[in-house]
Short mmCIF file of C-alpha atoms and ligand atoms in Angstrom, two decimals:
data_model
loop_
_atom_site.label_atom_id
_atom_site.label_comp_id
_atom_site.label_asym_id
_atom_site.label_seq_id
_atom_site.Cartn_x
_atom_site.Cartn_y
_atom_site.Cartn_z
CA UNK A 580 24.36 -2.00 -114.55
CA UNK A 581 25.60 -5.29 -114.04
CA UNK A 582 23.75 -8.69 -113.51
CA UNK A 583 27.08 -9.35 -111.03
CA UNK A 584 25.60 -6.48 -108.25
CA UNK A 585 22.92 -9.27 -107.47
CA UNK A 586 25.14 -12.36 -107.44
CA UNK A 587 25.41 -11.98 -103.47
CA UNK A 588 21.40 -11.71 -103.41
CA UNK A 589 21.07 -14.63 -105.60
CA UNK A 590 23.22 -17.11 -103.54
CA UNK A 591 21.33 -15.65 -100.86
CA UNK A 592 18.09 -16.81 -102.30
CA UNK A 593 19.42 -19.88 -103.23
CA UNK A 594 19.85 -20.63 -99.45
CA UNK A 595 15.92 -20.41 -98.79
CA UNK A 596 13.11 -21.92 -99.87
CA UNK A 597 12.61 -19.85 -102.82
CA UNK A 598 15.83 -21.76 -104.00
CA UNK A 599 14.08 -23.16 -107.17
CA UNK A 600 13.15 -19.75 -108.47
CA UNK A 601 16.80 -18.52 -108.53
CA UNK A 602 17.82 -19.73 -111.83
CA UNK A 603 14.66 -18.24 -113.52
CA UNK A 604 14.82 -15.13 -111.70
CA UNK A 605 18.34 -14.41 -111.95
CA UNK A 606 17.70 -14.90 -116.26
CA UNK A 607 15.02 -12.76 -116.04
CA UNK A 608 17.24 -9.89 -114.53
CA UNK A 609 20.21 -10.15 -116.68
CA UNK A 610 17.57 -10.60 -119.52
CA UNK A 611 16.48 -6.67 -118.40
CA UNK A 612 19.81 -5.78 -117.48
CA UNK A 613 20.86 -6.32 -121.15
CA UNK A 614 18.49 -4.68 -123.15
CA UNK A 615 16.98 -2.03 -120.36
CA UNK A 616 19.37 0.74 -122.03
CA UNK A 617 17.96 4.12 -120.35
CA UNK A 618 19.33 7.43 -121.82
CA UNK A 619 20.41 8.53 -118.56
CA UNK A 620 22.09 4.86 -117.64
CA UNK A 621 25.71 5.74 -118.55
CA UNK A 622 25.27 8.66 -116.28
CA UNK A 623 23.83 6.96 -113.39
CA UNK A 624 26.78 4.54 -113.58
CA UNK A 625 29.60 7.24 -113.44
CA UNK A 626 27.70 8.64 -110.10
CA UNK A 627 27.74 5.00 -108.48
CA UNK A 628 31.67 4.16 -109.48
CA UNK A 629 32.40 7.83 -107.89
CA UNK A 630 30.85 7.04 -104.43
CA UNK A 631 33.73 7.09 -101.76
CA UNK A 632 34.36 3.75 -100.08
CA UNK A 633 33.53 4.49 -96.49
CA UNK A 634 33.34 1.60 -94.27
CA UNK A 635 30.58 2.03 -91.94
CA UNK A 636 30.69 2.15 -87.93
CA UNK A 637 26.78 1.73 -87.27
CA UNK A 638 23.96 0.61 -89.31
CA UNK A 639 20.21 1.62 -88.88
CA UNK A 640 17.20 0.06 -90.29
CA UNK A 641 15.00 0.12 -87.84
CA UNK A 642 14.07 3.78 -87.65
CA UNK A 643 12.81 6.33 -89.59
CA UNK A 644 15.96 7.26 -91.40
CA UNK A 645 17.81 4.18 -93.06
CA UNK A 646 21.65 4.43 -93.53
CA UNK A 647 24.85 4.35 -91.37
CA UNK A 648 27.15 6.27 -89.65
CA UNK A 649 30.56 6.23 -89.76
CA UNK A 650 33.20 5.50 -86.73
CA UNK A 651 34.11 9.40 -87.05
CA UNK A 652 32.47 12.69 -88.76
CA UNK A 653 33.88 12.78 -92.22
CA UNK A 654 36.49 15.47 -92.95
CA UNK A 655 34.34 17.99 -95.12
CA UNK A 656 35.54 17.66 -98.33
CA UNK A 657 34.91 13.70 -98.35
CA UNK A 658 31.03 14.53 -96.78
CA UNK A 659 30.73 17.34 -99.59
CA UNK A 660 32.08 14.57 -102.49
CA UNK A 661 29.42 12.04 -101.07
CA UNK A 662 26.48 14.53 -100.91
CA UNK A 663 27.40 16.21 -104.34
CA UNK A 664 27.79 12.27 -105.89
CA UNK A 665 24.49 10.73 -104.08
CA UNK A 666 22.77 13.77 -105.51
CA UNK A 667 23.59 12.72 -109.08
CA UNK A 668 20.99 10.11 -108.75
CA UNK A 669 18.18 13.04 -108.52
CA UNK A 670 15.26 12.99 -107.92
CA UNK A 671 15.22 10.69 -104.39
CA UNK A 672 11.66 10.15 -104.35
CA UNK A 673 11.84 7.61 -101.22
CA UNK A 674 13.19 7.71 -97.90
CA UNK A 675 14.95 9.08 -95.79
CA UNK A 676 18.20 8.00 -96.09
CA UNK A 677 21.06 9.07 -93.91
CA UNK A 678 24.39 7.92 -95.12
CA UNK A 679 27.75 9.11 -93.14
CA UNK A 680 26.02 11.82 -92.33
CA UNK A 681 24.20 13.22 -95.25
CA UNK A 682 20.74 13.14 -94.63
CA UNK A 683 18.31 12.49 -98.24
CA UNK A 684 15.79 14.34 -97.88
CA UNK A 685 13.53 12.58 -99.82
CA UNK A 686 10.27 13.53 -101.57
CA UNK A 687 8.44 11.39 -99.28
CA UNK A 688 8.25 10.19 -95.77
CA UNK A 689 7.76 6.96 -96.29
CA UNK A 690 8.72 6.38 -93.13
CA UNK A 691 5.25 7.50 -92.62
CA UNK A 692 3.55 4.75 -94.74
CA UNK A 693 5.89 2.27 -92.81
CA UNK A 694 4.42 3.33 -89.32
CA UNK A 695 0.80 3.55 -90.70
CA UNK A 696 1.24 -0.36 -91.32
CA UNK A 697 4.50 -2.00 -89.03
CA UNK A 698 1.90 -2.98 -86.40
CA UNK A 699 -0.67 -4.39 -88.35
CA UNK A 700 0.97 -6.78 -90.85
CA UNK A 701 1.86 -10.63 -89.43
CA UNK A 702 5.24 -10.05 -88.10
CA UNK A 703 8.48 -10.57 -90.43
CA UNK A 704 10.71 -12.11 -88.83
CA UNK A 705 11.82 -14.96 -90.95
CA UNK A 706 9.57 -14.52 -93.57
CA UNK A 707 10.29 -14.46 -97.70
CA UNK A 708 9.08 -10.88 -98.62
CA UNK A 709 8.63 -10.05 -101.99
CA UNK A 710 8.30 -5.90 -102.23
CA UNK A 711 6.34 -5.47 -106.24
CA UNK A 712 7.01 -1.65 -107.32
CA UNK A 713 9.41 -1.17 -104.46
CA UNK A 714 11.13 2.30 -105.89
CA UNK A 715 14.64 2.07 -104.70
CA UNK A 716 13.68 -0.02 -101.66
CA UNK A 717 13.52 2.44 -98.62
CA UNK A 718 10.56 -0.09 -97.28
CA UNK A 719 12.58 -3.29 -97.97
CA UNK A 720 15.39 -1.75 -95.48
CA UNK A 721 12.87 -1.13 -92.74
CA UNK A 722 11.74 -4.99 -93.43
CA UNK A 723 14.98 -6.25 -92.58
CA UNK A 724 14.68 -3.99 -89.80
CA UNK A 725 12.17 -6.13 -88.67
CA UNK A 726 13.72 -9.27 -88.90
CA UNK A 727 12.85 -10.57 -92.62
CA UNK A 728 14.70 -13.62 -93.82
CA UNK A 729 14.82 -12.17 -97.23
CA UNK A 730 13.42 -9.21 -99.21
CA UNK A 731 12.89 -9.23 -103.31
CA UNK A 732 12.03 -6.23 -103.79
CA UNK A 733 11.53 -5.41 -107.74
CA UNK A 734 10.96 -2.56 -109.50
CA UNK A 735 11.14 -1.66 -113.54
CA UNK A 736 12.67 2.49 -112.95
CA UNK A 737 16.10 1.95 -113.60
CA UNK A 738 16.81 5.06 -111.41
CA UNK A 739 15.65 3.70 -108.27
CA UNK A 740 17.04 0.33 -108.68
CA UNK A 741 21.12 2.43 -109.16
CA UNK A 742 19.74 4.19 -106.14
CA UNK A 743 19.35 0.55 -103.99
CA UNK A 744 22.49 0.11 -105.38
CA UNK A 745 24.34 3.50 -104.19
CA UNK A 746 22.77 2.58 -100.50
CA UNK A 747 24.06 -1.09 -100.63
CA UNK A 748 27.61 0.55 -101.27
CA UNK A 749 27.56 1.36 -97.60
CA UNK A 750 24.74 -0.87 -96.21
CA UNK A 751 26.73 -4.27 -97.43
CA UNK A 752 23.46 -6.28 -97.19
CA UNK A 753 22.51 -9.46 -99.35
CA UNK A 754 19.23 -10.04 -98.25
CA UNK A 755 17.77 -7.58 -100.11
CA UNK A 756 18.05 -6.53 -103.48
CA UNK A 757 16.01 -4.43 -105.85
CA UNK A 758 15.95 -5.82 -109.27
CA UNK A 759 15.08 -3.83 -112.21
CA UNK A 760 11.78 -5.67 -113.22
CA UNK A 761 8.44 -5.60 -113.58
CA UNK A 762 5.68 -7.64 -112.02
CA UNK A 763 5.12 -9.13 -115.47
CA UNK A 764 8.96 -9.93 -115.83
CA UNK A 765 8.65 -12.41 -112.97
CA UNK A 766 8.71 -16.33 -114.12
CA UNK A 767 5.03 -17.03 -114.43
CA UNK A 768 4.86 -19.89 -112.28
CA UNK A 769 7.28 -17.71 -109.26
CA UNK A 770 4.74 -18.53 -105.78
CA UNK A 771 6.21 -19.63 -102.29
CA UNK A 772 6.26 -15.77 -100.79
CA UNK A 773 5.28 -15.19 -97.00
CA UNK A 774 4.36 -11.76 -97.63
CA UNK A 775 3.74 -9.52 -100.51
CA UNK A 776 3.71 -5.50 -100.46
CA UNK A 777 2.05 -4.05 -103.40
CA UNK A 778 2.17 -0.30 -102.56
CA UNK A 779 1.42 2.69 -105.11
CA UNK A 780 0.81 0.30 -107.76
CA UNK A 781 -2.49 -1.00 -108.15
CA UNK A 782 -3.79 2.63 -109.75
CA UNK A 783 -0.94 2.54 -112.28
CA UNK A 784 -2.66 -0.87 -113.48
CA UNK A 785 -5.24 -0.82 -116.26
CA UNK A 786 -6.45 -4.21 -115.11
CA UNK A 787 -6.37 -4.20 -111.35
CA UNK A 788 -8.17 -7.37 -110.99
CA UNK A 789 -5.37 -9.18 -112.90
CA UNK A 790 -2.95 -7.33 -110.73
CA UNK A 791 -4.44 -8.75 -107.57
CA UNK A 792 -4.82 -11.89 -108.93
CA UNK A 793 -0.89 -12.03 -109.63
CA UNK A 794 0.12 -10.78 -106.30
CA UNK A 795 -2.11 -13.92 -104.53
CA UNK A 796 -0.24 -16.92 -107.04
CA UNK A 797 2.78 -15.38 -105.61
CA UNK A 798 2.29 -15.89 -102.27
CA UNK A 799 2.00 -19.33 -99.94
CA UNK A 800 -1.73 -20.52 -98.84
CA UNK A 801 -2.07 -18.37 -95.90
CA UNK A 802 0.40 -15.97 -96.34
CA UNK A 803 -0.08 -12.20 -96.54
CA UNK A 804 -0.76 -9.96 -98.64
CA UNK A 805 0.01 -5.69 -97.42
CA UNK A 806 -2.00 -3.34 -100.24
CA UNK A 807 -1.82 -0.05 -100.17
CA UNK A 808 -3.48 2.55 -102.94
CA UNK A 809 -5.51 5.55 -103.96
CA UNK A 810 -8.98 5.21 -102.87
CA UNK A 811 -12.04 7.04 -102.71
CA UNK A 812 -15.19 7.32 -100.56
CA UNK A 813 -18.37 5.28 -101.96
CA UNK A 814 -19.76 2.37 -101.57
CA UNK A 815 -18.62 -1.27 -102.87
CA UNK A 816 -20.03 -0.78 -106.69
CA UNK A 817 -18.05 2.82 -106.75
CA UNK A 818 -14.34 3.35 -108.43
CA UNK A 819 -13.01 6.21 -110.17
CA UNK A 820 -11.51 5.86 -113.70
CA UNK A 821 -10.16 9.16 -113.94
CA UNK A 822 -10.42 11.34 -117.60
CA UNK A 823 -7.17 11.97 -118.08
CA UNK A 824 -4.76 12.88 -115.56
CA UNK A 825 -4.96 12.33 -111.72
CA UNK A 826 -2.80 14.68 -109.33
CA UNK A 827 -0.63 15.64 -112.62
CA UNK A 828 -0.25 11.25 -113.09
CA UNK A 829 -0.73 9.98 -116.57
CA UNK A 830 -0.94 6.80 -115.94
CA UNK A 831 -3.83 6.24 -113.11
CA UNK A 832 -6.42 4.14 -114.04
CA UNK A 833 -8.76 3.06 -111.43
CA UNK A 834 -8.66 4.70 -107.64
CA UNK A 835 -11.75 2.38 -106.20
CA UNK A 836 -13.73 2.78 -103.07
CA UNK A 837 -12.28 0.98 -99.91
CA UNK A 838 -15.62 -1.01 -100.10
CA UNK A 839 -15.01 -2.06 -103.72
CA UNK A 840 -11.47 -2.72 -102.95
CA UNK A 841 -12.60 -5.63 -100.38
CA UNK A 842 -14.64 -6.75 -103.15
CA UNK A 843 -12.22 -7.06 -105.39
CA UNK A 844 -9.50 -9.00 -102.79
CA UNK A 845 -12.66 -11.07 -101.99
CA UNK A 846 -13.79 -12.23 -105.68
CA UNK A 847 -9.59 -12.73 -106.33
CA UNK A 848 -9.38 -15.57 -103.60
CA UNK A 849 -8.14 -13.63 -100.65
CA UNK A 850 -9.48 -13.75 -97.30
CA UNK A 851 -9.53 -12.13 -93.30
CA UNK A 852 -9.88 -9.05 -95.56
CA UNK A 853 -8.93 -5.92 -92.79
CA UNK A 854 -8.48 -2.87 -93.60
CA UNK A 855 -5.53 -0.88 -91.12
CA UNK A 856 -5.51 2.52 -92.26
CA UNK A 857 -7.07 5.18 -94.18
CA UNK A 858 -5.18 8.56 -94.89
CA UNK A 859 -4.95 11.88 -96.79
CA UNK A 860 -1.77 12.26 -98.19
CA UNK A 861 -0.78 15.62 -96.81
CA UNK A 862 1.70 18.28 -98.17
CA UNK A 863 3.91 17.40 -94.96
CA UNK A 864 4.13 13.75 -96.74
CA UNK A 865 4.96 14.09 -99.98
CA UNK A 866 6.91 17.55 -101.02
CA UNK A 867 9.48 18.65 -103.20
CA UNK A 868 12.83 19.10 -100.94
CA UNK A 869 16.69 19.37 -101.94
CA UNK A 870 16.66 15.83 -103.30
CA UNK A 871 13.52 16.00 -105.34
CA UNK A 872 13.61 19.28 -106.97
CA UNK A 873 10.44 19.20 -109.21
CA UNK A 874 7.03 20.02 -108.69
CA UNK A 875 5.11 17.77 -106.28
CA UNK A 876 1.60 17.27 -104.53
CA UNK A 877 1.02 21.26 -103.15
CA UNK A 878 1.55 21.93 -106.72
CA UNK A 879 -0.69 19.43 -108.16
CA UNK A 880 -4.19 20.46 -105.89
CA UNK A 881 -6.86 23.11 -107.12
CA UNK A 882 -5.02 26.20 -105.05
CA UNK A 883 -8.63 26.95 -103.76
CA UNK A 884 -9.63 24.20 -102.34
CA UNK A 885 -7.41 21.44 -100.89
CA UNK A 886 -9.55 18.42 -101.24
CA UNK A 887 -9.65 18.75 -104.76
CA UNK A 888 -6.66 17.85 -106.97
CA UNK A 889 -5.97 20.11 -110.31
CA UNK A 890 -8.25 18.42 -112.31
CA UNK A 891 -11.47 18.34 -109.79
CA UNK A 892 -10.81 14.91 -108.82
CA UNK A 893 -10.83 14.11 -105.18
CA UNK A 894 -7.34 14.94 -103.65
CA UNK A 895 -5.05 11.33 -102.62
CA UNK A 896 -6.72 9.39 -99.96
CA UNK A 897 -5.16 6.34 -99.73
CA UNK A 898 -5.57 3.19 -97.51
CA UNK A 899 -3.65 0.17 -96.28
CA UNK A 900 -5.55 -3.64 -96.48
CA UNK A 901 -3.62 -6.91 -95.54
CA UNK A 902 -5.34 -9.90 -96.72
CA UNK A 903 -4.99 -13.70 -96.53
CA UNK A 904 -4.29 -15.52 -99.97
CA UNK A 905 -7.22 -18.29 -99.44
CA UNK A 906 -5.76 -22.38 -99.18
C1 LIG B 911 4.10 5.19 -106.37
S1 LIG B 911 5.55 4.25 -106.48
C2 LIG B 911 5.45 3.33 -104.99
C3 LIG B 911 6.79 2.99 -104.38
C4 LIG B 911 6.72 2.26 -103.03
N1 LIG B 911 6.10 0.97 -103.17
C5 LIG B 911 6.00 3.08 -102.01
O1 LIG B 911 4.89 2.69 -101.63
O2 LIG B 911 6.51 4.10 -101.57
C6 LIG B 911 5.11 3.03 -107.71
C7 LIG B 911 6.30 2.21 -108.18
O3 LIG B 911 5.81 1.13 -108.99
C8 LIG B 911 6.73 0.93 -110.03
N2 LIG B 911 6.03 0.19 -111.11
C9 LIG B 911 5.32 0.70 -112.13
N3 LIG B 911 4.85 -0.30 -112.92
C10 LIG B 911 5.27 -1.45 -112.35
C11 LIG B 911 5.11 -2.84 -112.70
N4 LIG B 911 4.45 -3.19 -113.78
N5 LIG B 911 5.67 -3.77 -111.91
C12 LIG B 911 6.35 -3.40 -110.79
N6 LIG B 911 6.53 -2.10 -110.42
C13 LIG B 911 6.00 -1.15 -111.19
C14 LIG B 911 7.22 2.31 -110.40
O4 LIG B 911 8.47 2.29 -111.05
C15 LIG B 911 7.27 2.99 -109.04
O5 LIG B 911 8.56 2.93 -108.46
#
């Protein structure tokens, strides 16, 4: 990976009123572009440089399945060569993607997520996004979709980000970019965002107050904070820490009630506190398919009883809260 696949996003940025931050943020990701060796890197590379160049016809963001067409179908053995190459970059976790006509199936319909929450959130057109935990940035596409002046989206899982990267191949857009850091990677001082997502993160923090405290210095007064995690039912006192695992996750630490969650956002200095959604993750939503091969949630409940995961722990709920970072 290369710190020159983000020099169009940078001059990009430079153009906004994040301008000041480019500089820092563009040393932080060669910083992690130089030492963020990955076994599987080398790998990953080969796959993107063996893409075919395919110039698209159409481009669609805004609808459930991101990606382009192309002016004509693709003979078959240039459709087989980009389906055989894209799947190199297994496991596609999320999406879909549908790119000259080969549709990535991916482990989750995050399209889903995105319709739970389109209708709720301020609207973004024109608005500095900044996507923490992104994956490989399915949700920053359907931003742009709706009209975002730019989208950071960052995430640390060198997979996803070469993933961004194998979409942008055909996409050609330089208002978004995933970059391959973590929320701590950002300069420490980095604030001026419209909007901030943090979705499917706040359980993989082991200090989730911190967390939301981060996420509000990074945004404007008044601008908007979109949260979405594991909760559970119980009252504002109530959060579970699980024992060990959680759905077959290490690394979950604390899945609180929707009631503690306000709480929380409350006592870190946000305000208009609403909450837009609260939902089971079904086996319809997140399953293992041709693009994400290993087990996935049906395999991780108690086979007996679906509201239970594996371990006894309540099976994913998970809800959606936009906040207001307070003046
Ligand atoms: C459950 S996924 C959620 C992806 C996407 N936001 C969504 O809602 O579909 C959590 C993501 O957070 C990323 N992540 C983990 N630790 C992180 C950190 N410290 N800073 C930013 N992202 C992190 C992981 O690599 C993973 O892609």
């Amino acid at each position: 990976m290369e710190i020159t696949e983000f020099q169009t996003f940078f001059a990009r940025l430079r153009s906004t009123a994040l301008a000041e931050w480019g500089a820092a943020l563009a040393a932080a990701t060669a910083a992690r572009v130089n030492t963020g060796a990955h076994g599987d890197l080398a790998r990953w590379e080969l796959a993107l440089a063996a893409l075919p160049m395919i110039a698209p016809d159409t481009i669609a963001l805004n609808c459930a399945s991101v990606g382009c067409q192309p002016a004509q179908p693709l003979a078959p053995d240039l459709a087989q060569r980009l389906h055989d190459t894209l799947q190199r970059l297994h496991p596609w976790r999320k999406g879909p993607f549908s790119i000259h006509g080969v549709d990535i199936d991916t482990e989750w319909r995050s399209d889903w997520k995105w319709e739970r929450l389109a209708n709720a959130i301020a609207p973004l057109s024109g608005r500095l996004v900044l996507d923490v935990g992104c994956g490989n940035g399915y949700h920053g596409w359907r931003m742009l979709g709706a009209d975002a002046a730019l989208v950071l989206g960052i995430d640390p899982t060198l997979l996803f980000v070469m993933q961004f990267l194998a979409i942008n191949r055909y996409l050609q857009r330089d208002e978004l970019a995933v970059l391959p850091l973590a929320l701590e990677d950002l300069p420490p001082l980095l604030t001026g965002f419209d909007t901030v997502f943090s979705m499917g993160v706040l359980y993989h923090r082991r200090s989730p107050l911190d967390h939301l405290d981060a996420l509000r210095r990074l945004l404007r007064p008044g601008g908007e904070l979109v949260l979405e995690t594991l909760v559970i039912d119980g009252d504002a006192q109530q959060a579970l820490v699980p024992p060990g695992r959680y759905a077959g996750m290490r690394n979950v630490w604390f899945i609180p009630s929707v009631a503690a969650l306000i709480l929380w956002l409350t006592r870190c200095g946000f305000q208009r506190v609403q909450v837009v959604d609260v939902s089971r993750t079904t086996v319809d939503e997140q399953r293992t398919t041709a693009w994400m091969r290993f087990q996935s949630l049906a395999d991780q409940l108690d086979p007996t009883d679906g509201r239970r995961t594996c371990e006894g722990l309540p099976a994913p709920l998970r809800a959606i809260i936009i906040a207001e970072r307070v003046n």
